[in-house]
C-alpha positions in Angstrom: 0.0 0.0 0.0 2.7 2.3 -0.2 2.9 2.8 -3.8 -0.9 3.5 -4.0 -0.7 6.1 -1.1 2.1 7.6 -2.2 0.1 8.5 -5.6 -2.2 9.7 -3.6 0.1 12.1 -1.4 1.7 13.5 -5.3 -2.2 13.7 -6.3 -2.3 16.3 -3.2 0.8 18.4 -4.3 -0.4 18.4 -8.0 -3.9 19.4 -7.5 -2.9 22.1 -4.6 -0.6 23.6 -7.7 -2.7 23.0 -10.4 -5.4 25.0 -8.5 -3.7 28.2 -7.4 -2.2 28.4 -10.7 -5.7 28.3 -12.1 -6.9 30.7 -9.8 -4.1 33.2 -10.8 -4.7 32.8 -14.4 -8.6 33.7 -13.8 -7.5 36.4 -11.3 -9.8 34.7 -8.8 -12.7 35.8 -10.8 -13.9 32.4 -11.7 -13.7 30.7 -8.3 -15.5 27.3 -8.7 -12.6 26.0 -10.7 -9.9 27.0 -8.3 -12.1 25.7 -5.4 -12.9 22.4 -6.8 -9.4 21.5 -7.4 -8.4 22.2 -3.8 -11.1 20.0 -2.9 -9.7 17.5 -5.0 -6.2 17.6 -3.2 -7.7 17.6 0.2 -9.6 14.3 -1.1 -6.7 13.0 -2.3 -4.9 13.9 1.3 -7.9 11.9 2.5 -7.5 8.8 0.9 -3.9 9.2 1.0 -4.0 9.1 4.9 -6.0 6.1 5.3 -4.0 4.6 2.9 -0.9 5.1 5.1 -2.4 4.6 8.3 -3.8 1.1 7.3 -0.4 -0.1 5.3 1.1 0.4 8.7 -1.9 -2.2 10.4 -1.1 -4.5 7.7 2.2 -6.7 6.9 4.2 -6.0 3.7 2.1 -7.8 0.2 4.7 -9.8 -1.7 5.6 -7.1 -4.5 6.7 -4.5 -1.9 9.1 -7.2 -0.5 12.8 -6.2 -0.7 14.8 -9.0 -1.6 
């Protein structure tokens, strides 16, 4: 579960970015689009967190395995 949450936790840096660089190109005029993709990355953050917090309940799956 470490691969999957860490996609998650890039998903909250790229949609944080993506949406105040949208918000700057619309000079904050147009604020559902800016709003909706911070949503996204606290969603993301969400999921991410769980995703963490069980992978540490849980014992290693085969492919994360270091041989």
């Amino acid at each position: 579960m470490k691969i999957e949450s860490g996609l998650f936790i890039a998903g909250v840096v790229a949609f944080a970015v993506v949406g105040v660089i949208y918000g700057i190109f619309t000079q904050w005029q147009e604020p559902v689009g800016a709003v909706a993709l911070i949503l996204l990355a606290i969603m993301c953050g969400m999921i991410g967190g769980y995703l963490i917090l069980t992978a540490r309940k849980l014992d290693a799956r085969p492919e994360e395995i270091e041989q």
